[in-house]
CSV table of C-alpha atoms in Angstrom, one decimal:
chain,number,residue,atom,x,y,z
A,1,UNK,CA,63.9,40.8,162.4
A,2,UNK,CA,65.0,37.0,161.4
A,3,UNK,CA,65.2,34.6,164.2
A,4,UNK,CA,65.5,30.6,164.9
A,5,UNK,CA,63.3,29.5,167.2
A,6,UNK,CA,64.1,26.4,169.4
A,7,UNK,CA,61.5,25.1,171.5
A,8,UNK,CA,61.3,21.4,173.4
A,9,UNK,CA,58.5,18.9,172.7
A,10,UNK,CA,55.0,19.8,174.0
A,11,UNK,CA,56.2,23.1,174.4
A,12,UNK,CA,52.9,25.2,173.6
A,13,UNK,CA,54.5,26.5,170.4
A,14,UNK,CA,51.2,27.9,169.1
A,15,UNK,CA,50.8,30.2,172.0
A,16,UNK,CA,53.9,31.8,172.9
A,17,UNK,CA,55.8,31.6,169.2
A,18,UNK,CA,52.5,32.5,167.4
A,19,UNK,CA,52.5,35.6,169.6
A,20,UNK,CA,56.1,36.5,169.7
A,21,UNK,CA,55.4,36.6,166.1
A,22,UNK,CA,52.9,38.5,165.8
A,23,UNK,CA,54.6,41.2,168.6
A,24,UNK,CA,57.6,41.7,166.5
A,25,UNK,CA,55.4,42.0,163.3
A,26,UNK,CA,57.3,39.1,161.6
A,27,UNK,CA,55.2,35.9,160.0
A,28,UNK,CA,56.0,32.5,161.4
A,29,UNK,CA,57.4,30.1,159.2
A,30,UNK,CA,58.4,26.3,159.9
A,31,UNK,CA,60.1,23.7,157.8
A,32,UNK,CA,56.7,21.4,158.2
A,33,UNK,CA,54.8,24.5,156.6
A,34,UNK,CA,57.3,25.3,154.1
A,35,UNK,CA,57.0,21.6,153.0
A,36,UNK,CA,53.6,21.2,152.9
A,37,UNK,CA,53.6,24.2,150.6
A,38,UNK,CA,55.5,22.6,148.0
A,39,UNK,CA,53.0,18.9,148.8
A,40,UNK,CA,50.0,20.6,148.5
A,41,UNK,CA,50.9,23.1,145.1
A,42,UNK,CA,52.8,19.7,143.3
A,43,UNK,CA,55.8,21.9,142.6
A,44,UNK,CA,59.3,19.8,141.3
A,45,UNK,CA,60.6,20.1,145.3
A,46,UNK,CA,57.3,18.7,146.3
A,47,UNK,CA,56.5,16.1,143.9
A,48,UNK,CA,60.2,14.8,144.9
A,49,UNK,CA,59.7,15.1,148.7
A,50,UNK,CA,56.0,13.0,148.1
A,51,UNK,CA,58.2,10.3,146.3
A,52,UNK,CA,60.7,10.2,149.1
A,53,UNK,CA,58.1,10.2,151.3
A,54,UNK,CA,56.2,7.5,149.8
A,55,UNK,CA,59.3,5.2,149.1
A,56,UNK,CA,59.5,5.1,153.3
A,57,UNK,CA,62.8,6.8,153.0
A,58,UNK,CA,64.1,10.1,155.1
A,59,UNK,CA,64.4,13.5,152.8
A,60,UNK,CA,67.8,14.2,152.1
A,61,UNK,CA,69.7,17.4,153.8
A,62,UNK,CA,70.1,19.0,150.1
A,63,UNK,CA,66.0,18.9,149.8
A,64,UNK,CA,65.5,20.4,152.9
A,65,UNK,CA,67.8,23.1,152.6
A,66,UNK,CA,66.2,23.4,149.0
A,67,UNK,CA,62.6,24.1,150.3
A,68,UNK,CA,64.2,26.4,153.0
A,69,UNK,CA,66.2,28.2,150.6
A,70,UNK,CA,63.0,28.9,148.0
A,71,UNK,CA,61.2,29.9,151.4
A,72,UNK,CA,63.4,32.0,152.9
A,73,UNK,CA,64.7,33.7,149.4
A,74,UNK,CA,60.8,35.3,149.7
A,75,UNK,CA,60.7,36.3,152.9
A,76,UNK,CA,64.5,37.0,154.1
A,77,UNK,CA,64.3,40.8,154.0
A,78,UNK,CA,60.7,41.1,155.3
A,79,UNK,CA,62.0,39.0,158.9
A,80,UNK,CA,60.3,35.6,160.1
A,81,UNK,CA,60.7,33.0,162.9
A,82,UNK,CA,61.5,30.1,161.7
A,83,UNK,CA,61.0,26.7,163.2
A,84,UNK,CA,61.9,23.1,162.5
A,85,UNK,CA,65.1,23.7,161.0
A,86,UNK,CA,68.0,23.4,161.4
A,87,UNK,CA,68.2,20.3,163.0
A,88,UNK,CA,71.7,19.5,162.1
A,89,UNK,CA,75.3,21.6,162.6
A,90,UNK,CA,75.7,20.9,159.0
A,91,UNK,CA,72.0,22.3,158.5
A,92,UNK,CA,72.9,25.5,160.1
A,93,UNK,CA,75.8,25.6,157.9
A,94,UNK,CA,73.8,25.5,154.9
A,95,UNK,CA,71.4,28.5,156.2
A,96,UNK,CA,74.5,30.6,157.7
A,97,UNK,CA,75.5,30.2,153.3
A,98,UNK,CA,72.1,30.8,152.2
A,99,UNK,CA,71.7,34.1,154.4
A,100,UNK,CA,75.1,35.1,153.6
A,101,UNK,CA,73.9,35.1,149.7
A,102,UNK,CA,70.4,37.1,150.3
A,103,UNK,CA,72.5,39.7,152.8
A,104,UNK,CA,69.9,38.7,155.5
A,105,UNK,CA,72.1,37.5,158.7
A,106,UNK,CA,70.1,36.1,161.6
A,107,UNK,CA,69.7,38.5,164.3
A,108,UNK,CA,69.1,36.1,166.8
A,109,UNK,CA,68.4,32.3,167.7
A,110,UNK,CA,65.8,31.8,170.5
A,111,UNK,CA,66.5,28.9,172.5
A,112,UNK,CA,63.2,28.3,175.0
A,113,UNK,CA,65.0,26.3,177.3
A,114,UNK,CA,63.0,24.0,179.9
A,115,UNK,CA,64.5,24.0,183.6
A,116,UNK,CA,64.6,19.9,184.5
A,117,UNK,CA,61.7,20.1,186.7
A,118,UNK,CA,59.6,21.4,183.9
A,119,UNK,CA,61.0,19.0,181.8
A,120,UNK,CA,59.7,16.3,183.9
A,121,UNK,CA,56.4,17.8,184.2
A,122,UNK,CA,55.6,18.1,181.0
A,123,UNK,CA,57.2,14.1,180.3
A,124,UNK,CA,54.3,13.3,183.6
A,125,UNK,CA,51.4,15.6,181.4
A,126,UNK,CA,51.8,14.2,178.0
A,127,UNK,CA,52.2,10.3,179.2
A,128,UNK,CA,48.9,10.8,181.3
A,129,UNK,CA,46.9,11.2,178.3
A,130,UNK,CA,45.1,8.0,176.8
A,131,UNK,CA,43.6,7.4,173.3
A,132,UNK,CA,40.3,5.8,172.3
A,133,UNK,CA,40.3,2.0,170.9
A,134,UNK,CA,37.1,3.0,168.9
A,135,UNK,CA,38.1,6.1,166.7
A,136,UNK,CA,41.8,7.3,166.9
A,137,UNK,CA,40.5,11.2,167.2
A,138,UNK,CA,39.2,11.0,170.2
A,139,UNK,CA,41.8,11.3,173.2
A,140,UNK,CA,41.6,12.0,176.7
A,141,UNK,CA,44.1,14.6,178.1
A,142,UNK,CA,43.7,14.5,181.8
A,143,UNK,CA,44.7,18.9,182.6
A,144,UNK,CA,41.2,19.5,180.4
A,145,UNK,CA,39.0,16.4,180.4
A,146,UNK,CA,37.6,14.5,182.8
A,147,UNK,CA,35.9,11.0,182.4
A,148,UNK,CA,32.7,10.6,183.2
A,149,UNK,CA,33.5,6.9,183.3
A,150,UNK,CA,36.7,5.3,184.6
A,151,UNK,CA,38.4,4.2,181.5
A,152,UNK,CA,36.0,4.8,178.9
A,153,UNK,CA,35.9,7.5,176.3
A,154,UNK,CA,33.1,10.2,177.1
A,155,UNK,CA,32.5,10.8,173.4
A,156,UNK,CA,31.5,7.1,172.5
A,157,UNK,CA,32.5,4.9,175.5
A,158,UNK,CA,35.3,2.9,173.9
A,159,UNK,CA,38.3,1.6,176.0
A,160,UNK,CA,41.0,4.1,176.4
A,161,UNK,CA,44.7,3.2,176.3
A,162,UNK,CA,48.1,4.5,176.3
A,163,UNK,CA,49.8,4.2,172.7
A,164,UNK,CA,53.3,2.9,172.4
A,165,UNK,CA,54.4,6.2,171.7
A,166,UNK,CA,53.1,7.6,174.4
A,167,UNK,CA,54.7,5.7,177.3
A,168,UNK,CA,56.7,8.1,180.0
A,169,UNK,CA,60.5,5.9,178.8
A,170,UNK,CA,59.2,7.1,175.1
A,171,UNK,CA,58.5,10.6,175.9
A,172,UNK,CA,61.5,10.7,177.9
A,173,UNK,CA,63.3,9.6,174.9
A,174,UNK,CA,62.0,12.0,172.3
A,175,UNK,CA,63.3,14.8,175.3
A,176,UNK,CA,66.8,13.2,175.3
A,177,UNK,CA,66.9,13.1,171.5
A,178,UNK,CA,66.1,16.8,171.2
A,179,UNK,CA,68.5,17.7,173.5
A,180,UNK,CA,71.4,15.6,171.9
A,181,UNK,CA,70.1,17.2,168.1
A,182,UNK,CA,70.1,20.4,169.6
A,183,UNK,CA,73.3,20.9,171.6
A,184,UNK,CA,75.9,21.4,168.5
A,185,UNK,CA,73.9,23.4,166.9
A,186,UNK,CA,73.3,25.6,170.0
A,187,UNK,CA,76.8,25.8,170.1
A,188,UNK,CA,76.9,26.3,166.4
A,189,UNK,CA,75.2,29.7,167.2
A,190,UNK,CA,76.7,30.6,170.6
A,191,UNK,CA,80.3,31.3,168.6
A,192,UNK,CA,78.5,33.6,166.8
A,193,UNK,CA,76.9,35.3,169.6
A,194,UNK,CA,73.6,34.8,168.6
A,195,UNK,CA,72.0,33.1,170.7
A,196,UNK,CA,69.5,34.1,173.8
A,197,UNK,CA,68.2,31.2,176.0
A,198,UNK,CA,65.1,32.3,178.0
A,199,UNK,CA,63.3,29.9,180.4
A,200,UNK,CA,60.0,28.7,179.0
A,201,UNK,CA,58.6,27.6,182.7
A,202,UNK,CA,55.5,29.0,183.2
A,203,UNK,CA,52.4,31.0,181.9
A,204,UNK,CA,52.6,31.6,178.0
A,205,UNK,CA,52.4,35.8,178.2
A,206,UNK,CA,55.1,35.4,180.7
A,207,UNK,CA,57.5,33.3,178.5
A,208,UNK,CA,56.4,35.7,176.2
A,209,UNK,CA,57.9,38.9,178.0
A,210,UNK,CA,60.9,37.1,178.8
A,211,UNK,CA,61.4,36.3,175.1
A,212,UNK,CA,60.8,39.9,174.1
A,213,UNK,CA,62.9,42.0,176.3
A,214,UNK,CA,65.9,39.0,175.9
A,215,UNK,CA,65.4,39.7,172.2
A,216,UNK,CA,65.1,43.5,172.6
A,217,UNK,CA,68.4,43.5,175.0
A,218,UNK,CA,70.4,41.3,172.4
A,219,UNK,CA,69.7,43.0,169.4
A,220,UNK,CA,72.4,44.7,167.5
């Protein structure tokens, strides 16, 4: 089975796409892994990205359709759920083409949709937590931690503070972004009839069944 995957940020992708995965038997892919693939094994397409990279500058569509194509050319016909890409209409162009050449159509894209309530949830979760002033890899996320001190880190007592990044208006940014990148391409794939939104509110095993029997009802 080949499926897109298309999940919101601080969506718990390890846990329910990790296990979707493994239920339909398929490996998980992403375009951060499929990159760091080519980094780590200095192939041509990753000694180019590291000099993009390096220069500051964005990698071009062409190179990230490039280390999708040499990814997906090895694993087309086997399935996967791919993440991370596309994250443009004229990026799922380019895998429609590349599909099209391997004979491996998509069977379905997997929207995880978030209700708005959720949404905001999660936006009120992820800007509670706080980093430590001392060492950068220690952090404070308030639904598993809890400070023994008001303020201060429990691992070495340093202030704790919010990064820039990390504000509820930036987090509530990075939500309307997604959903701005995402809508074309969502409609990209709805003309096609491919795609199958399931609501990703709740418990992971219960996204999880949703996901499955939407995926199950939809297939050809």
């Amino acid at each position: 089975m080949r499926v897109v995957v298309f999940e919101a940020p601080g969506g718990g992708r390890d846990a329910t796409v990790g296990s979707l995965a493994r239920a339909l038997a398929v490996p998980q892919t992403s375009l951060g892994d499929l990159m760091r693939a080519h980094l780590s094994q200095d192939t041509e397409l990753g000694i180019r990205v590291s000099e993009i990279l390096n220069s500051g500058s964005l990698v071009p569509d062409e190179i990230l359709t490039a280390v999708v194509h040499d990814g997906l050319y090895r694993m087309a016909h086997a399935g996967f759920l791919l993440l991370g890409y596309p994250h443009r209409a004229s990026q799922a162009l380019a895998l429609d083409e590349l599909l099209r050449e391997l004979d491996a159509p998509l069977d379905s894209v997997l929207h995880l949709h978030l209700p708005e309530a959720e949404v905001e949830r999660r936006i009120r979760r992820l800007a509670a937590r706080r980093r430590c002033r001392n060492d950068p890899t220690h952090r404070f996320i308030p639904e598993v931690d809890r400070l023994l001190v008001e303020g201060a880190c429990n691992a070495c007592g340093g202030d704790l503070y919010q990064h820039e990044d990390e504000t509820e208006t930036s987090i509530r940014g990075l939500f309307m972004s997604y959903e701005t990148m995402l809508d074309p391409i969502t409609q990209h794939y709805a003309g096609q009839d491919l795609l199958v939104s399931v609501d990703a509110a709740g418990p992971s095993d219960e996204i999880l069944g949703r996901a499955l029997a939407a995926l199950q009802e939809h297939r050809p």
